[in-house]
PDB file of C-alpha atoms in Angstrom:
ATOM      1  CA  UNK A1079      18.814 -26.103 -12.962  1.00 70.00           C
ATOM      2  CA  UNK A1080      18.938 -23.677 -15.894  1.00 80.00           C
ATOM      3  CA  UNK A1081      16.369 -25.768 -17.804  1.00 81.00           C
ATOM      4  CA  UNK A1082      14.072 -25.976 -14.767  1.00 84.00           C
ATOM      5  CA  UNK A1083      14.217 -22.186 -14.365  1.00 84.00           C
ATOM      6  CA  UNK A1084      13.495 -21.780 -18.075  1.00 86.00           C
ATOM      7  CA  UNK A1085      10.377 -23.973 -17.816  1.00 87.00           C
ATOM      8  CA  UNK A1086       9.187 -22.266 -14.615  1.00 87.00           C
ATOM      9  CA  UNK A1087       9.574 -18.786 -16.113  1.00 88.00           C
ATOM     10  CA  UNK A1088       7.770 -19.418 -19.424  1.00 89.00           C
ATOM     11  CA  UNK A1089       4.796 -17.030 -19.538  1.00 88.00           C
ATOM     12  CA  UNK A1090       1.865 -19.182 -18.463  1.00 85.00           C
ATOM     13  CA  UNK A1091      -1.796 -18.508 -17.701  1.00 85.00           C
ATOM     14  CA  UNK A1092      -3.586 -15.212 -18.303  1.00 86.00           C
ATOM     15  CA  UNK A1093      -1.297 -12.719 -20.030  1.00 89.00           C
ATOM     16  CA  UNK A1094      -3.728  -9.818 -20.595  1.00 87.00           C
ATOM     17  CA  UNK A1095      -6.999  -8.794 -18.966  1.00 84.00           C
ATOM     18  CA  UNK A1096      -9.598  -6.348 -20.245  1.00 80.00           C
ATOM     19  CA  UNK A1097     -11.959  -5.239 -17.478  1.00 76.00           C
ATOM     20  CA  UNK A1098     -11.098  -8.440 -15.560  1.00 74.00           C
ATOM     21  CA  UNK A1099     -11.852 -10.637 -18.611  1.00 75.00           C
ATOM     22  CA  UNK A1100      -8.924 -12.602 -20.091  1.00 80.00           C
ATOM     23  CA  UNK A1101      -8.077 -11.564 -23.655  1.00 83.00           C
ATOM     24  CA  UNK A1102      -4.726 -13.313 -24.044  1.00 85.00           C
ATOM     25  CA  UNK A1103      -3.443 -16.503 -22.427  1.00 86.00           C
ATOM     26  CA  UNK A1104      -0.606 -18.984 -22.788  1.00 88.00           C
ATOM     27  CA  UNK A1105      -0.129 -22.493 -21.455  1.00 86.00           C
ATOM     28  CA  UNK A1106       2.892 -24.749 -21.415  1.00 86.00           C
ATOM     29  CA  UNK A1107       1.736 -27.883 -23.198  1.00 85.00           C
ATOM     30  CA  UNK A1108       4.449 -30.447 -23.948  1.00 87.00           C
ATOM     31  CA  UNK A1109       8.095 -30.686 -22.988  1.00 87.00           C
ATOM     32  CA  UNK A1110       9.793 -33.318 -25.162  1.00 86.00           C
ATOM     33  CA  UNK A1111      13.412 -33.689 -24.063  1.00 83.00           C
ATOM     34  CA  UNK A1112      14.111 -36.409 -26.626  1.00 88.00           C
ATOM     35  CA  UNK A1113      13.345 -34.060 -29.543  1.00 84.00           C
ATOM     36  CA  UNK A1114      14.400 -30.899 -27.677  1.00 81.00           C
ATOM     37  CA  UNK A1115      10.925 -29.490 -28.257  1.00 84.00           C
ATOM     38  CA  UNK A1116       8.575 -27.385 -26.147  1.00 86.00           C
ATOM     39  CA  UNK A1117       4.971 -26.802 -27.206  1.00 88.00           C
ATOM     40  CA  UNK A1118       3.012 -23.851 -25.913  1.00 88.00           C
ATOM     41  CA  UNK A1119      -0.693 -23.241 -26.400  1.00 85.00           C
ATOM     42  CA  UNK A1120      -1.544 -19.584 -26.966  1.00 85.00           C
ATOM     43  CA  UNK A1121      -4.699 -17.664 -27.752  1.00 83.00           C
ATOM     44  CA  UNK A1122      -5.675 -14.034 -27.993  1.00 84.00           C
ATOM     45  CA  UNK A1123      -8.799 -12.206 -29.023  1.00 79.00           C
ATOM     46  CA  UNK A1124      -6.816  -9.029 -29.771  1.00 82.00           C
ATOM     47  CA  UNK A1125      -4.327  -8.691 -32.622  1.00 82.00           C
ATOM     48  CA  UNK A1126      -2.056  -6.153 -30.884  1.00 89.00           C
ATOM     49  CA  UNK A1127      -1.810  -8.319 -27.754  1.00 89.00           C
ATOM     50  CA  UNK A1128      -1.051 -11.349 -29.928  1.00 88.00           C
ATOM     51  CA  UNK A1129       1.723  -9.501 -31.741  1.00 91.00           C
ATOM     52  CA  UNK A1130       3.237  -8.158 -28.499  1.00 94.00           C
ATOM     53  CA  UNK A1131       3.131 -11.517 -26.723  1.00 93.00           C
ATOM     54  CA  UNK A1132       4.673 -13.445 -29.613  1.00 92.00           C
ATOM     55  CA  UNK A1133       7.466 -10.880 -29.823  1.00 94.00           C
ATOM     56  CA  UNK A1134       8.191 -11.208 -26.078  1.00 93.00           C
ATOM     57  CA  UNK A1135       7.966 -15.017 -26.245  1.00 92.00           C
ATOM     58  CA  UNK A1136      10.389 -15.093 -29.188  1.00 92.00           C
ATOM     59  CA  UNK A1137      12.874 -12.941 -27.246  1.00 93.00           C
ATOM     60  CA  UNK A1138      12.466 -15.112 -24.143  1.00 91.00           C
ATOM     61  CA  UNK A1139      13.084 -18.323 -26.084  1.00 90.00           C
ATOM     62  CA  UNK A1140      16.048 -16.825 -27.959  1.00 91.00           C
ATOM     63  CA  UNK A1141      17.667 -15.851 -24.629  1.00 90.00           C
ATOM     64  CA  UNK A1142      17.701 -19.543 -23.723  1.00 87.00           C
ATOM     65  CA  UNK A1143      18.820 -20.701 -27.169  1.00 86.00           C
ATOM     66  CA  UNK A1144      15.431 -21.827 -28.473  1.00 86.00           C
ATOM     67  CA  UNK A1145      13.726 -20.840 -31.700  1.00 87.00           C
ATOM     68  CA  UNK A1146      10.030 -19.931 -31.911  1.00 87.00           C
ATOM     69  CA  UNK A1147       8.254 -21.975 -34.577  1.00 86.00           C
ATOM     70  CA  UNK A1148       4.524 -21.398 -34.982  1.00 85.00           C
ATOM     71  CA  UNK A1149       2.875 -24.707 -35.901  1.00 82.00           C
ATOM     72  CA  UNK A1150      -0.751 -23.626 -35.734  1.00 77.00           C
ATOM     73  CA  UNK A1151      -2.787 -20.485 -35.534  1.00 71.00           C
ATOM     74  CA  UNK A1152      -6.080 -19.470 -33.915  1.00 72.00           C
ATOM     75  CA  UNK A1153      -7.212 -16.062 -35.130  1.00 71.00           C
ATOM     76  CA  UNK A1154      -9.142 -14.103 -32.540  1.00 70.00           C
ATOM     77  CA  UNK A1155     -12.027 -11.724 -32.984  1.00 69.00           C
ATOM     78  CA  UNK A1156     -13.806  -8.959 -31.144  1.00 70.00           C
ATOM     79  CA  UNK A1157     -17.581  -8.624 -31.184  1.00 70.00           C
ATOM     80  CA  UNK A1158     -18.780  -5.397 -32.801  1.00 73.00           C
ATOM     81  CA  UNK A1159     -22.201  -3.805 -32.403  1.00 79.00           C
ATOM     82  CA  UNK A1160     -24.514  -4.895 -35.213  1.00 84.00           C
ATOM     83  CA  UNK A1161     -28.107  -5.755 -36.098  1.00 85.00           C
ATOM     84  CA  UNK A1162     -27.428  -9.306 -34.907  1.00 86.00           C
ATOM     85  CA  UNK A1163     -26.214  -8.103 -31.497  1.00 86.00           C
ATOM     86  CA  UNK A1164     -29.063  -5.588 -31.161  1.00 87.00           C
ATOM     87  CA  UNK A1165     -31.654  -8.291 -31.898  1.00 87.00           C
ATOM     88  CA  UNK A1166     -30.033 -10.682 -29.431  1.00 87.00           C
ATOM     89  CA  UNK A1167     -30.123  -8.014 -26.743  1.00 88.00           C
ATOM     90  CA  UNK A1168     -33.791  -7.209 -27.444  1.00 86.00           C
ATOM     91  CA  UNK A1169     -34.876 -10.854 -27.306  1.00 87.00           C
ATOM     92  CA  UNK A1170     -32.863 -11.827 -24.231  1.00 87.00           C
ATOM     93  CA  UNK A1171     -34.865 -13.360 -21.363  1.00 85.00           C
ATOM     94  CA  UNK A1172     -32.169 -12.240 -18.920  1.00 80.00           C
ATOM     95  CA  UNK A1173     -32.237  -8.921 -17.091  1.00 81.00           C
ATOM     96  CA  UNK A1174     -29.385  -6.559 -17.928  1.00 79.00           C
ATOM     97  CA  UNK A1175     -28.024  -8.582 -20.834  1.00 81.00           C
ATOM     98  CA  UNK A1176     -24.895  -7.015 -22.266  1.00 78.00           C
ATOM     99  CA  UNK A1177     -22.217  -7.796 -24.816  1.00 77.00           C
ATOM    100  CA  UNK A1178     -19.293  -9.294 -22.963  1.00 72.00           C
ATOM    101  CA  UNK A1179     -16.091 -10.470 -24.613  1.00 65.00           C
ATOM    102  CA  UNK A1180     -15.158 -13.942 -23.446  1.00 66.00           C
ATOM    103  CA  UNK A1181     -11.821 -15.583 -24.013  1.00 62.00           C
ATOM    104  CA  UNK A1182     -13.332 -18.973 -24.801  1.00 63.00           C
ATOM    105  CA  UNK A1183     -14.683 -17.780 -28.124  1.00 61.00           C
ATOM    106  CA  UNK A1184     -11.485 -17.296 -30.109  1.00 62.00           C
ATOM    107  CA  UNK A1185     -12.321 -20.311 -32.268  1.00 68.00           C
ATOM    108  CA  UNK A1186     -14.866 -18.135 -34.066  1.00 78.00           C
ATOM    109  CA  UNK A1187     -11.924 -16.166 -35.390  1.00 76.00           C
ATOM    110  CA  UNK A1188     -11.455 -18.932 -37.979  1.00 79.00           C
ATOM    111  CA  UNK A1189     -14.878 -18.162 -39.428  1.00 82.00           C
ATOM    112  CA  UNK A1190     -14.389 -14.384 -39.227  1.00 79.00           C
ATOM    113  CA  UNK A1191     -11.063 -14.694 -41.025  1.00 80.00           C
ATOM    114  CA  UNK A1192     -12.522 -16.773 -43.882  1.00 84.00           C
ATOM    115  CA  UNK A1193     -15.865 -15.006 -44.411  1.00 86.00           C
ATOM    116  CA  UNK A1194     -15.811 -11.245 -44.999  1.00 80.00           C
ATOM    117  CA  UNK A1195     -18.322  -9.219 -42.967  1.00 83.00           C
ATOM    118  CA  UNK A1196     -19.499 -12.257 -41.000  1.00 84.00           C
ATOM    119  CA  UNK A1197     -21.578 -11.133 -38.041  1.00 84.00           C
ATOM    120  CA  UNK A1198     -20.843 -13.306 -35.013  1.00 82.00           C
ATOM    121  CA  UNK A1199     -22.248 -13.619 -31.507  1.00 82.00           C
ATOM    122  CA  UNK A1200     -22.288 -16.360 -28.915  1.00 80.00           C
ATOM    123  CA  UNK A1201     -25.014 -17.030 -26.389  1.00 83.00           C
ATOM    124  CA  UNK A1202     -24.660 -19.573 -23.669  1.00 83.00           C
ATOM    125  CA  UNK A1203     -26.242 -20.964 -20.534  1.00 87.00           C
ATOM    126  CA  UNK A1204     -24.545 -20.189 -17.221  1.00 86.00           C
ATOM    127  CA  UNK A1205     -21.468 -22.351 -16.851  1.00 83.00           C
ATOM    128  CA  UNK A1206     -19.589 -22.355 -13.582  1.00 84.00           C
ATOM    129  CA  UNK A1207     -15.981 -23.447 -13.062  1.00 78.00           C
ATOM    130  CA  UNK A1208     -15.399 -24.149 -16.761  1.00 70.00           C
ATOM    131  CA  UNK A1209     -12.546 -26.540 -17.612  1.00 63.00           C
ATOM    132  CA  UNK A1210     -12.285 -27.825 -14.064  1.00 66.00           C
ATOM    133  CA  UNK A1211     -13.330 -30.992 -12.257  1.00 76.00           C
ATOM    134  CA  UNK A1212     -16.211 -29.020 -10.725  1.00 86.00           C
ATOM    135  CA  UNK A1213     -17.554 -27.647 -14.026  1.00 89.00           C
ATOM    136  CA  UNK A1214     -21.337 -27.494 -14.060  1.00 93.00           C
ATOM    137  CA  UNK A1215     -24.161 -25.818 -15.941  1.00 94.00           C
ATOM    138  CA  UNK A1216     -27.284 -24.239 -14.500  1.00 94.00           C
ATOM    139  CA  UNK A1217     -30.211 -26.282 -15.878  1.00 95.00           C
ATOM    140  CA  UNK A1218     -32.664 -23.362 -15.746  1.00 93.00           C
ATOM    141  CA  UNK A1219     -30.278 -21.306 -17.864  1.00 91.00           C
ATOM    142  CA  UNK A1220     -30.262 -24.018 -20.554  1.00 94.00           C
ATOM    143  CA  UNK A1221     -34.034 -23.655 -20.857  1.00 94.00           C
ATOM    144  CA  UNK A1222     -33.783 -19.856 -20.941  1.00 92.00           C
ATOM    145  CA  UNK A1223     -31.055 -19.957 -23.571  1.00 92.00           C
ATOM    146  CA  UNK A1224     -33.081 -22.352 -25.709  1.00 94.00           C
ATOM    147  CA  UNK A1225     -36.105 -20.027 -25.515  1.00 92.00           C
ATOM    148  CA  UNK A1226     -33.857 -17.049 -26.238  1.00 91.00           C
ATOM    149  CA  UNK A1227     -32.540 -18.702 -29.401  1.00 92.00           C
ATOM    150  CA  UNK A1228     -36.075 -19.541 -30.524  1.00 92.00           C
ATOM    151  CA  UNK A1229     -37.298 -15.962 -29.930  1.00 89.00           C
ATOM    152  CA  UNK A1230     -34.215 -14.547 -31.608  1.00 89.00           C
ATOM    153  CA  UNK A1231     -34.707 -16.615 -34.764  1.00 89.00           C
ATOM    154  CA  UNK A1232     -38.367 -15.556 -35.016  1.00 88.00           C
ATOM    155  CA  UNK A1233     -37.463 -11.898 -34.449  1.00 83.00           C
ATOM    156  CA  UNK A1234     -34.437 -11.839 -36.756  1.00 68.00           C
ATOM    157  CA  UNK A1235     -36.437 -13.268 -39.667  1.00 74.00           C
ATOM    158  CA  UNK A1236     -38.834 -10.304 -39.622  1.00 67.00           C
TER     159      UNK A1236
END
């Protein structure tokens, strides 16, 4: 029963929100009883949230007699205003386009960490119900995004 409670109480799902947008999340991945190993997937786009969560997770695991071992790392990033962002906003075919942090983009942190002063932005068609069995993309938004990218490249080269 103690082990079941431990598994049920592991922080799971969205850990932090910023203006209703997830910035930190954790997911129980693998429970291997044979090797006495538990794997947890974790991502954060904010360094301070990452540090705080890992500290709390370490304490939680230690209370149950487990040790936290980090086997992999996904550095996060936050989009900053720049010429790239300004040009994207100017060339957008969508009304009221704004810079919105999205939790799915933490993979770009690898590039930001390796390349100093790299300017990064992500544009995307409208995706609904991402990572679910009902995930779908709005076809019209694919065409708009394609045109947006084309206009952006022409404008940015000037």
